[in-house]
PDB file of C-alpha atoms in Angstrom:
ATOM      1  CA  GLY A   1      89.206 145.906  98.661  1.00  0.00           C
ATOM      2  CA  PHE A   2      92.485 144.232  97.814  1.00  0.00           C
ATOM      3  CA  LEU A   3      93.875 147.471  96.379  1.00  0.00           C
ATOM      4  CA  LYS A   4      93.297 149.204  99.716  1.00  0.00           C
ATOM      5  CA  MET A   5      95.477 146.511 101.302  1.00  0.00           C
ATOM      6  CA  SER A   6      98.214 146.555  98.645  1.00  0.00           C
ATOM      7  CA  SER A   7     100.862 147.966 100.989  1.00  0.00           C
ATOM      8  CA  VAL A   8     100.352 145.038 103.385  1.00  0.00           C
ATOM      9  CA  LEU A   9      99.975 142.389 100.690  1.00  0.00           C
ATOM     10  CA  ARG A  10     103.229 143.312  98.930  1.00  0.00           C
ATOM     11  CA  ASP A  11     105.147 142.578 102.112  1.00  0.00           C
ATOM     12  CA  VAL A  12     103.126 139.404 102.713  1.00  0.00           C
ATOM     13  CA  LEU A  13     104.224 137.969  99.346  1.00  0.00           C
ATOM     14  CA  ILE A  14     107.830 138.227 100.470  1.00  0.00           C
ATOM     15  CA  GLU A  15     107.108 136.625 103.838  1.00  0.00           C
ATOM     16  CA  ILE A  16     104.957 133.668 102.693  1.00  0.00           C
ATOM     17  CA  PRO A  17     107.869 131.246 102.053  1.00  0.00           C
ATOM     18  CA  LEU A  18     109.090 131.833 105.623  1.00  0.00           C
ATOM     19  CA  TRP A  19     105.630 131.498 107.125  1.00  0.00           C
ATOM     20  CA  VAL A  20     104.972 128.064 105.630  1.00  0.00           C
ATOM     21  CA  GLY A  21     108.448 126.714 106.424  1.00  0.00           C
ATOM     22  CA  ARG A  22     109.993 126.275 109.835  1.00  0.00           C
ATOM     23  CA  MET A  23     108.276 129.246 111.416  1.00  0.00           C
ATOM     24  CA  ASN A  24     110.191 130.821 114.313  1.00  0.00           C
ATOM     25  CA  SER A  25     109.080 133.442 116.844  1.00  0.00           C
ATOM     26  CA  ASP A  26     109.998 136.312 114.523  1.00  0.00           C
ATOM     27  CA  ASP A  27     107.936 134.804 111.713  1.00  0.00           C
ATOM     28  CA  GLU A  28     104.974 134.351 114.045  1.00  0.00           C
ATOM     29  CA  LEU A  29     105.262 138.008 115.072  1.00  0.00           C
ATOM     30  CA  SER A  30     105.292 139.149 111.439  1.00  0.00           C
ATOM     31  CA  VAL A  31     102.121 137.103 110.792  1.00  0.00           C
ATOM     32  CA  ARG A  32     100.364 138.765 113.721  1.00  0.00           C
ATOM     33  CA  LEU A  33     101.472 142.221 112.595  1.00  0.00           C
ATOM     34  CA  ALA A  34     100.171 141.607 109.077  1.00  0.00           C
ATOM     35  CA  TYR A  35      96.899 140.359 110.548  1.00  0.00           C
ATOM     36  CA  ARG A  36      96.619 143.461 112.740  1.00  0.00           C
ATOM     37  CA  ASP A  37      97.408 145.814 109.861  1.00  0.00           C
ATOM     38  CA  ALA A  38      94.841 144.107 107.631  1.00  0.00           C
ATOM     39  CA  ALA A  39      92.195 144.478 110.344  1.00  0.00           C
ATOM     40  CA  LYS A  40      92.925 148.191 110.612  1.00  0.00           C
ATOM     41  CA  LEU A  41      92.541 148.811 106.890  1.00  0.00           C
ATOM     42  CA  THR A  42      89.076 147.311 106.448  1.00  0.00           C
ATOM     43  CA  ALA A  43      86.498 145.335 108.398  1.00  0.00           C
ATOM     44  CA  ASN A  44      86.992 142.214 106.301  1.00  0.00           C
ATOM     45  CA  GLY A  45      90.728 142.769 106.046  1.00  0.00           C
ATOM     46  CA  PRO A  46      91.745 139.536 107.855  1.00  0.00           C
ATOM     47  CA  ALA A  47      89.575 137.401 105.570  1.00  0.00           C
ATOM     48  CA  ARG A  48      90.980 139.129 102.486  1.00  0.00           C
ATOM     49  CA  LEU A  49      94.492 138.681 103.853  1.00  0.00           C
ATOM     50  CA  PHE A  50      94.054 134.934 104.263  1.00  0.00           C
ATOM     51  CA  GLU A  51      92.366 134.643 100.867  1.00  0.00           C
ATOM     52  CA  PHE A  52      95.305 136.427  99.250  1.00  0.00           C
ATOM     53  CA  ILE A  53      97.762 134.131 101.045  1.00  0.00           C
ATOM     54  CA  TYR A  54      95.747 131.015 100.168  1.00  0.00           C
ATOM     55  CA  ILE A  55      95.823 131.603  96.409  1.00  0.00           C
ATOM     56  CA  ASN A  56      99.590 132.158  96.539  1.00  0.00           C
ATOM     57  CA  LEU A  57     100.434 128.962  98.425  1.00  0.00           C
ATOM     58  CA  GLU A  58     102.097 126.001  96.736  1.00  0.00           C
ATOM     59  CA  ALA A  59     100.421 123.665  99.252  1.00  0.00           C
ATOM     60  CA  PRO A  60      96.994 125.132 100.172  1.00  0.00           C
ATOM     61  CA  ARG A  61      96.837 123.232 103.481  1.00  0.00           C
ATOM     62  CA  THR A  62      99.693 125.362 104.856  1.00  0.00           C
ATOM     63  CA  ILE A  63      97.202 128.219 105.244  1.00  0.00           C
ATOM     64  CA  LEU A  64      96.407 126.526 108.568  1.00  0.00           C
ATOM     65  CA  ARG A  65      99.934 127.287 109.827  1.00  0.00           C
ATOM     66  CA  ILE A  66      99.415 130.958 109.140  1.00  0.00           C
ATOM     67  CA  ILE A  67      95.958 131.046 110.715  1.00  0.00           C
ATOM     68  CA  SER A  68      97.419 129.269 113.732  1.00  0.00           C
ATOM     69  CA  ALA A  69     100.232 131.818 114.083  1.00  0.00           C
ATOM     70  CA  ALA A  70      97.892 134.792 113.614  1.00  0.00           C
ATOM     71  CA  LEU A  71      95.358 133.593 116.201  1.00  0.00           C
ATOM     72  CA  ASP A  72      97.688 131.655 118.531  1.00  0.00           C
ATOM     73  CA  ARG A  73      96.464 128.121 117.676  1.00  0.00           C
ATOM     74  CA  PRO A  74      92.713 128.796 117.830  1.00  0.00           C
ATOM     75  CA  SER A  75      90.073 126.135 118.358  1.00  0.00           C
ATOM     76  CA  ASP A  76      87.729 125.179 115.567  1.00  0.00           C
ATOM     77  CA  LEU A  77      84.847 126.258 117.815  1.00  0.00           C
ATOM     78  CA  SER A  78      86.251 129.794 118.023  1.00  0.00           C
ATOM     79  CA  ILE A  79      86.620 129.945 114.234  1.00  0.00           C
ATOM     80  CA  GLU A  80      83.111 128.615 113.589  1.00  0.00           C
ATOM     81  CA  GLY A  81      80.859 131.422 112.392  1.00  0.00           C
ATOM     82  CA  THR A  82      83.742 133.540 111.078  1.00  0.00           C
ATOM     83  CA  ASP A  83      84.986 134.006 107.511  1.00  0.00           C
ATOM     84  CA  LEU A  84      87.967 131.774 108.309  1.00  0.00           C
ATOM     85  CA  ILE A  85      85.793 128.660 108.543  1.00  0.00           C
ATOM     86  CA  ALA A  86      85.669 128.571 104.737  1.00  0.00           C
ATOM     87  CA  PHE A  87      89.387 127.769 104.420  1.00  0.00           C
ATOM     88  CA  GLY A  88      89.204 124.664 106.591  1.00  0.00           C
ATOM     89  CA  ASP A  89      85.954 123.557 105.001  1.00  0.00           C
ATOM     90  CA  LEU A  90      87.503 123.769 101.544  1.00  0.00           C
ATOM     91  CA  LEU A  91      90.512 121.686 102.601  1.00  0.00           C
ATOM     92  CA  LEU A  92      88.313 119.042 104.194  1.00  0.00           C
ATOM     93  CA  ASP A  93      86.053 118.971 101.121  1.00  0.00           C
ATOM     94  CA  GLN A  94      89.151 118.162  99.059  1.00  0.00           C
ATOM     95  CA  CYS A  95      90.150 115.398 101.495  1.00  0.00           C
ATOM     96  CA  GLU A  96      86.717 113.805 101.340  1.00  0.00           C
ATOM     97  CA  ALA A  97      86.703 113.982  97.547  1.00  0.00           C
ATOM     98  CA  SER A  98      90.134 112.325  97.393  1.00  0.00           C
ATOM     99  CA  LEU A  99      88.966 109.622  99.782  1.00  0.00           C
ATOM    100  CA  LEU A 100      85.956 108.865  97.587  1.00  0.00           C
ATOM    101  CA  SER A 101      88.195 108.672  94.531  1.00  0.00           C
ATOM    102  CA  ILE A 102      90.325 105.890  96.048  1.00  0.00           C
ATOM    103  CA  ASN A 103      87.752 103.266  95.081  1.00  0.00           C
ATOM    104  CA  GLY A 104      87.825 104.588  91.529  1.00  0.00           C
ATOM    105  CA  PHE A 105      91.486 103.842  90.859  1.00  0.00           C
ATOM    106  CA  ASP A 106      92.039 101.044  88.360  1.00  0.00           C
ATOM    107  CA  LEU A 107      94.476  98.695  90.071  1.00  0.00           C
ATOM    108  CA  GLY A 108      94.858  96.905  86.780  1.00  0.00           C
ATOM    109  CA  GLU A 109      97.202  99.714  85.726  1.00  0.00           C
ATOM    110  CA  GLY A 110      99.823  98.344  88.095  1.00  0.00           C
ATOM    111  CA  ALA A 111     102.579 100.559  89.495  1.00  0.00           C
ATOM    112  CA  SER A 112     101.127 103.797  88.119  1.00  0.00           C
ATOM    113  CA  ALA A 113      97.867 103.159  89.972  1.00  0.00           C
ATOM    114  CA  GLY A 114      99.795 102.427  93.170  1.00  0.00           C
ATOM    115  CA  THR A 115     101.713 105.682  92.840  1.00  0.00           C
ATOM    116  CA  ALA A 116      98.503 107.644  92.245  1.00  0.00           C
ATOM    117  CA  LEU A 117      96.909 105.997  95.290  1.00  0.00           C
ATOM    118  CA  ALA A 118      99.906 106.836  97.461  1.00  0.00           C
ATOM    119  CA  SER A 119      99.857 110.445  96.255  1.00  0.00           C
ATOM    120  CA  ALA A 120      96.186 110.786  97.205  1.00  0.00           C
ATOM    121  CA  ALA A 121      96.885 109.158 100.574  1.00  0.00           C
ATOM    122  CA  LYS A 122      99.761 111.521 101.343  1.00  0.00           C
ATOM    123  CA  SER A 123      97.634 114.512 100.431  1.00  0.00           C
ATOM    124  CA  ILE A 124      94.820 113.427 102.757  1.00  0.00           C
ATOM    125  CA  ILE A 125      97.077 112.575 105.689  1.00  0.00           C
ATOM    126  CA  GLY A 126      99.146 115.723 105.147  1.00  0.00           C
ATOM    127  CA  THR A 127      96.032 117.867 105.457  1.00  0.00           C
ATOM    128  CA  VAL A 128      94.736 115.973 108.483  1.00  0.00           C
ATOM    129  CA  THR A 129      98.129 116.380 110.181  1.00  0.00           C
ATOM    130  CA  GLU A 130      98.085 120.130 109.534  1.00  0.00           C
ATOM    131  CA  PHE A 131      94.684 120.394 111.211  1.00  0.00           C
ATOM    132  CA  GLU A 132      95.831 118.431 114.255  1.00  0.00           C
ATOM    133  CA  GLU A 133      99.037 120.442 114.647  1.00  0.00           C
ATOM    134  CA  CYS A 134      97.691 123.920 113.899  1.00  0.00           C
ATOM    135  CA  ILE A 135      94.151 123.924 115.269  1.00  0.00           C
ATOM    136  CA  ALA A 136      92.800 122.916 118.667  1.00  0.00           C
ATOM    137  CA  LEU A 137      90.201 120.506 117.348  1.00  0.00           C
ATOM    138  CA  SER A 138      87.113 119.868 119.446  1.00  0.00           C
ATOM    139  CA  LYS A 139      85.366 116.515 119.441  1.00  0.00           C
ATOM    140  CA  ASN A 140      82.098 118.188 118.517  1.00  0.00           C
ATOM    141  CA  GLY A 141      83.654 121.082 116.620  1.00  0.00           C
ATOM    142  CA  PRO A 142      82.977 121.697 112.922  1.00  0.00           C
ATOM    143  CA  TRP A 143      86.435 120.552 111.880  1.00  0.00           C
ATOM    144  CA  GLY A 144      87.092 118.086 114.698  1.00  0.00           C
ATOM    145  CA  ARG A 145      84.135 115.892 113.692  1.00  0.00           C
ATOM    146  CA  ARG A 146      85.144 115.835 110.029  1.00  0.00           C
ATOM    147  CA  VAL A 147      88.837 115.167 110.716  1.00  0.00           C
ATOM    148  CA  ALA A 148      87.952 112.220 112.982  1.00  0.00           C
ATOM    149  CA  ARG A 149      85.622 110.791 110.321  1.00  0.00           C
ATOM    150  CA  ILE A 150      88.248 111.177 107.575  1.00  0.00           C
ATOM    151  CA  LYS A 151      90.880 109.413 109.702  1.00  0.00           C
ATOM    152  CA  ARG A 152      88.497 106.529 110.365  1.00  0.00           C
ATOM    153  CA  ASP A 153      87.527 106.194 106.699  1.00  0.00           C
ATOM    154  CA  VAL A 154      91.164 106.381 105.566  1.00  0.00           C
ATOM    155  CA  SER A 155      92.091 103.516 107.877  1.00  0.00           C
ATOM    156  CA  VAL A 156      89.177 101.390 106.625  1.00  0.00           C
ATOM    157  CA  GLU A 157      89.953 101.985 102.931  1.00  0.00           C
ATOM    158  CA  PHE A 158      93.676 101.345 103.341  1.00  0.00           C
ATOM    159  CA  GLU A 159      93.045  98.135 105.267  1.00  0.00           C
ATOM    160  CA  LYS A 160      90.825  96.883 102.431  1.00  0.00           C
ATOM    161  CA  LEU A 161      93.642  97.473  99.963  1.00  0.00           C
ATOM    162  CA  ILE A 162      96.370  95.895 102.064  1.00  0.00           C
ATOM    163  CA  PHE A 163      94.355  92.779 102.919  1.00  0.00           C
ATOM    164  CA  GLN A 164      94.061  92.024  99.200  1.00  0.00           C
ATOM    165  CA  VAL A 165      97.772  91.119  99.110  1.00  0.00           C
ATOM    166  CA  GLU A 166      97.151  87.741 100.775  1.00  0.00           C
ATOM    167  CA  ILE A 167      94.531  86.891  98.157  1.00  0.00           C
ATOM    168  CA  LEU A 168      96.463  88.125  95.127  1.00  0.00           C
ATOM    169  CA  ILE A 169      99.888  86.590  95.798  1.00  0.00           C
ATOM    170  CA  PRO A 170      99.012  82.946  94.989  1.00  0.00           C
ATOM    171  CA  LYS A 171      97.324  84.141  91.784  1.00  0.00           C
ATOM    172  CA  ALA A 172     100.183  86.362  90.682  1.00  0.00           C
ATOM    173  CA  LEU A 173     102.693  83.656  91.666  1.00  0.00           C
ATOM    174  CA  PRO A 174     100.888  80.295  91.231  1.00  0.00           C
ATOM    175  CA  VAL A 175     101.539  77.771  93.964  1.00  0.00           C
ATOM    176  CA  ALA A 176     101.233  74.008  94.252  1.00  0.00           C
ATOM    177  CA  ALA A 177      98.051  72.706  95.850  1.00  0.00           C
ATOM    178  CA  ALA A 178      98.156  72.492  99.632  1.00  0.00           C
ATOM    179  CA  GLY A 179      98.235  69.065 101.235  1.00  0.00           C
ATOM    180  CA  GLN A 180      95.285  67.863 103.265  1.00  0.00           C
ATOM    181  CA  ASN A 181      97.132  68.358 106.533  1.00  0.00           C
ATOM    182  CA  GLN A 182      98.252  71.890 105.733  1.00  0.00           C
ATOM    183  CA  LYS A 183      96.227  74.764 107.122  1.00  0.00           C
ATOM    184  CA  ALA A 184      97.871  77.421 104.982  1.00  0.00           C
ATOM    185  CA  LEU A 185      98.342  77.530 101.229  1.00  0.00           C
ATOM    186  CA  ASN A 186     101.502  75.798 100.084  1.00  0.00           C
ATOM    187  CA  ARG A 187     104.188  78.297  99.054  1.00  0.00           C
ATOM    188  CA  SER A 188     105.869  75.895  96.624  1.00  0.00           C
ATOM    189  CA  PRO A 189     105.860  77.271  93.057  1.00  0.00           C
ATOM    190  CA  ASN A 190     103.696  75.770  90.370  1.00  0.00           C
ATOM    191  CA  MET A 191     105.567  76.320  87.108  1.00  0.00           C
ATOM    192  CA  PHE A 192     102.841  74.688  85.016  1.00  0.00           C
ATOM    193  CA  VAL A 193     100.367  77.504  85.680  1.00  0.00           C
ATOM    194  CA  ALA A 194     100.983  80.985  84.280  1.00  0.00           C
ATOM    195  CA  PRO A 195     100.569  84.016  86.565  1.00  0.00           C
ATOM    196  CA  ASP A 196      97.174  85.699  86.358  1.00  0.00           C
ATOM    197  CA  PRO A 197      97.893  89.041  84.574  1.00  0.00           C
ATOM    198  CA  SER A 198      95.062  90.845  86.346  1.00  0.00           C
ATOM    199  CA  ALA A 199      96.146  89.618  89.783  1.00  0.00           C
ATOM    200  CA  ALA A 200      99.782  90.445  88.980  1.00  0.00           C
ATOM    201  CA  ALA A 201      98.922  94.033  88.026  1.00  0.00           C
ATOM    202  CA  ARG A 202      96.700  94.533  91.088  1.00  0.00           C
ATOM    203  CA  LEU A 203      99.358  93.100  93.376  1.00  0.00           C
ATOM    204  CA  GLU A 204     101.994  95.399  91.900  1.00  0.00           C
ATOM    205  CA  ALA A 205      99.671  98.388  92.406  1.00  0.00           C
ATOM    206  CA  ILE A 206      99.028  97.588  96.073  1.00  0.00           C
ATOM    207  CA  LEU A 207     102.657  96.768  96.886  1.00  0.00           C
ATOM    208  CA  THR A 208     103.703 100.038  95.208  1.00  0.00           C
ATOM    209  CA  PHE A 209     101.116 101.848  97.311  1.00  0.00           C
ATOM    210  CA  MET A 210     102.371 100.167 100.483  1.00  0.00           C
ATOM    211  CA  ALA A 211     105.989 100.987  99.668  1.00  0.00           C
ATOM    212  CA  GLN A 212     105.230 104.656  99.112  1.00  0.00           C
ATOM    213  CA  ILE A 213     103.071 105.262 102.218  1.00  0.00           C
ATOM    214  CA  ARG A 214     105.727 104.122 104.669  1.00  0.00           C
ATOM    215  CA  SER A 215     106.118 107.639 106.129  1.00  0.00           C
ATOM    216  CA  ILE A 216     102.367 108.044 106.730  1.00  0.00           C
ATOM    217  CA  ALA A 217     101.407 104.462 107.587  1.00  0.00           C
ATOM    218  CA  SER A 218     101.172 105.074 111.335  1.00  0.00           C
ATOM    219  CA  ALA A 219      99.224 108.308 110.883  1.00  0.00           C
ATOM    220  CA  SER A 220      96.879 106.415 108.547  1.00  0.00           C
ATOM    221  CA  GLY A 221      96.133 103.813 111.210  1.00  0.00           C
ATOM    222  CA  VAL A 222      97.616 100.934 109.188  1.00  0.00           C
ATOM    223  CA  GLY A 223     101.217 100.957 110.410  1.00  0.00           C
ATOM    224  CA  VAL A 224     101.072  97.605 112.215  1.00  0.00           C
ATOM    225  CA  LEU A 225      99.059  95.890 109.473  1.00  0.00           C
ATOM    226  CA  ARG A 226     101.370  97.198 106.753  1.00  0.00           C
ATOM    227  CA  SER A 227     104.463  95.944 108.597  1.00  0.00           C
ATOM    228  CA  ARG A 228     102.923  92.501 109.133  1.00  0.00           C
ATOM    229  CA  ILE A 229     101.826  92.038 105.524  1.00  0.00           C
ATOM    230  CA  ILE A 230     105.175  93.214 104.186  1.00  0.00           C
ATOM    231  CA  ALA A 231     107.037  90.807 106.494  1.00  0.00           C
ATOM    232  CA  GLU A 232     104.799  87.904 105.437  1.00  0.00           C
ATOM    233  CA  THR A 233     105.213  88.823 101.772  1.00  0.00           C
ATOM    234  CA  GLN A 234     108.997  88.962 102.121  1.00  0.00           C
ATOM    235  CA  GLU A 235     108.953  85.484 103.686  1.00  0.00           C
ATOM    236  CA  PHE A 236     106.711  84.126 100.928  1.00  0.00           C
ATOM    237  CA  LEU A 237     108.875  85.560  98.143  1.00  0.00           C
ATOM    238  CA  GLU A 238     112.070  84.151  99.665  1.00  0.00           C
ATOM    239  CA  PHE A 239     110.564  80.670 100.021  1.00  0.00           C
ATOM    240  CA  TYR A 240     108.982  80.828  96.563  1.00  0.00           C
ATOM    241  CA  SER A 241     112.163  81.969  94.789  1.00  0.00           C
ATOM    242  CA  ASN A 242     114.179  79.219  96.487  1.00  0.00           C
ATOM    243  CA  GLY A 243     111.550  76.774  95.266  1.00  0.00           C
ATOM    244  CA  VAL A 244     111.925  77.984  91.684  1.00  0.00           C
ATOM    245  CA  PHE A 245     115.701  77.536  91.861  1.00  0.00           C
ATOM    246  CA  ALA A 246     115.261  74.060  93.346  1.00  0.00           C
ATOM    247  CA  LEU A 247     112.962  73.027  90.508  1.00  0.00           C
ATOM    248  CA  PHE A 248     115.580  74.093  87.984  1.00  0.00           C
ATOM    249  CA  SER A 249     118.440  72.337  89.777  1.00  0.00           C
ATOM    250  CA  ASP A 250     116.634  69.092  90.578  1.00  0.00           C
ATOM    251  CA  PHE A 251     114.149  68.697  87.727  1.00  0.00           C
ATOM    252  CA  ASN A 252     115.729  70.548  84.791  1.00  0.00           C
ATOM    253  CA  GLN A 253     112.951  73.098  84.617  1.00  0.00           C
ATOM    254  CA  ASP A 254     112.773  75.139  81.390  1.00  0.00           C
ATOM    255  CA  PRO A 255     115.383  77.962  81.750  1.00  0.00           C
ATOM    256  CA  ASP A 256     113.151  80.530  80.056  1.00  0.00           C
ATOM    257  CA  ALA A 257     110.288  79.744  82.412  1.00  0.00           C
ATOM    258  CA  VAL A 258     112.606  80.031  85.405  1.00  0.00           C
ATOM    259  CA  ARG A 259     113.994  83.347  84.201  1.00  0.00           C
ATOM    260  CA  ALA A 260     110.506  84.736  83.568  1.00  0.00           C
ATOM    261  CA  ARG A 261     109.221  83.664  86.988  1.00  0.00           C
ATOM    262  CA  ILE A 262     112.253  85.109  88.802  1.00  0.00           C
ATOM    263  CA  ASP A 263     111.779  88.413  86.961  1.00  0.00           C
ATOM    264  CA  VAL A 264     108.250  88.598  88.357  1.00  0.00           C
ATOM    265  CA  ILE A 265     109.420  87.732  91.867  1.00  0.00           C
ATOM    266  CA  ALA A 266     112.218  90.322  91.700  1.00  0.00           C
ATOM    267  CA  LYS A 267     109.723  93.040  90.798  1.00  0.00           C
ATOM    268  CA  TYR A 268     107.797  92.342  93.994  1.00  0.00           C
ATOM    269  CA  VAL A 269     110.974  91.974  96.061  1.00  0.00           C
ATOM    270  CA  ALA A 270     112.004  95.488  95.027  1.00  0.00           C
ATOM    271  CA  LEU A 271     108.726  96.801  96.455  1.00  0.00           C
ATOM    272  CA  VAL A 272     108.673  94.921  99.779  1.00  0.00           C
ATOM    273  CA  HIS A 273     112.424  94.907 100.351  1.00  0.00           C
ATOM    274  CA  ASP A 274     114.636  97.070  98.132  1.00  0.00           C
ATOM    275  CA  ASP A 275     116.197  97.297  94.666  1.00  0.00           C
ATOM    276  CA  GLU A 276     119.440  95.718  95.830  1.00  0.00           C
ATOM    277  CA  ALA A 277     117.689  92.563  97.019  1.00  0.00           C
ATOM    278  CA  ALA A 278     115.852  92.355  93.701  1.00  0.00           C
ATOM    279  CA  GLU A 279     119.101  92.763  91.773  1.00  0.00           C
ATOM    280  CA  ARG A 280     120.773  90.006  93.799  1.00  0.00           C
ATOM    281  CA  LEU A 281     117.933  87.694  92.863  1.00  0.00           C
ATOM    282  CA  ARG A 282     118.304  88.524  89.167  1.00  0.00           C
ATOM    283  CA  ARG A 283     122.063  87.967  89.285  1.00  0.00           C
ATOM    284  CA  ARG A 284     121.526  84.646  91.037  1.00  0.00           C
ATOM    285  CA  VAL A 285     119.330  83.301  88.243  1.00  0.00           C
ATOM    286  CA  ILE A 286     121.807  84.461  85.587  1.00  0.00           C
ATOM    287  CA  THR A 287     124.639  82.642  87.362  1.00  0.00           C
ATOM    288  CA  MET A 288     122.593  79.465  87.763  1.00  0.00           C
ATOM    289  CA  LEU A 289     121.428  79.363  84.154  1.00  0.00           C
ATOM    290  CA  ARG A 290     125.006  79.691  82.880  1.00  0.00           C
ATOM    291  CA  ARG A 291     126.125  76.483  84.574  1.00  0.00           C
TER     292      ARG A 291
END
């Protein structure tokens, strides 16, 4: 069947990079012509055409752009019952599998776990975005229902991760006990208690995740929450680091302990602010300890 279509498929291989990029009107026309030629060659020509394209794509989800161009942004209801439904189903199966795997990541691995989480998140949101842009999704359509459910579940899972920051920070950076009249936990550093290694690794994983999903935070439904938690974390780290410096200046705190605690703070500052802010903090402690 594919051999009968070889004349069309050879040309398609050349066109694929253009079709999945910034497709213009000429590219859309070439997609439709290929689709028409495939339909003329054999009854299942269009399905074979899309299968051939799918296995030659660097990002499988971009098959939706080509289906959209060939059928002029079809609805999922119009695709239901055709051979093309399999492509969307496969992509959504992969999204759902990735979503289930999020709970399986070991946050104790620190930054590497955060990077892996962010990669999975970007893959899910990237696929969902392709569906919304390329297909006219129906509320009760076969793909519309699944996309809506995935978006809801993504938001719930990401919120669970982000809310852990407030719990982990005082364990990763021990604080003095709060006074009786204070509603919130005191942000003053406690240098007599060592950071909890497990909490420190988990915090690093989640802050890495949050740093790397900036571009998809809004699409994930956690844009506002992410911004709030990052702002609160920045404020905490600034107050906490100033407290560490004050302890050294006023109470002759052990220089090695100060240096070690600032190194931990700087690591988190790099994630919620930037590398330059973290480097300024490291230089500040070096200058102070030389006096």
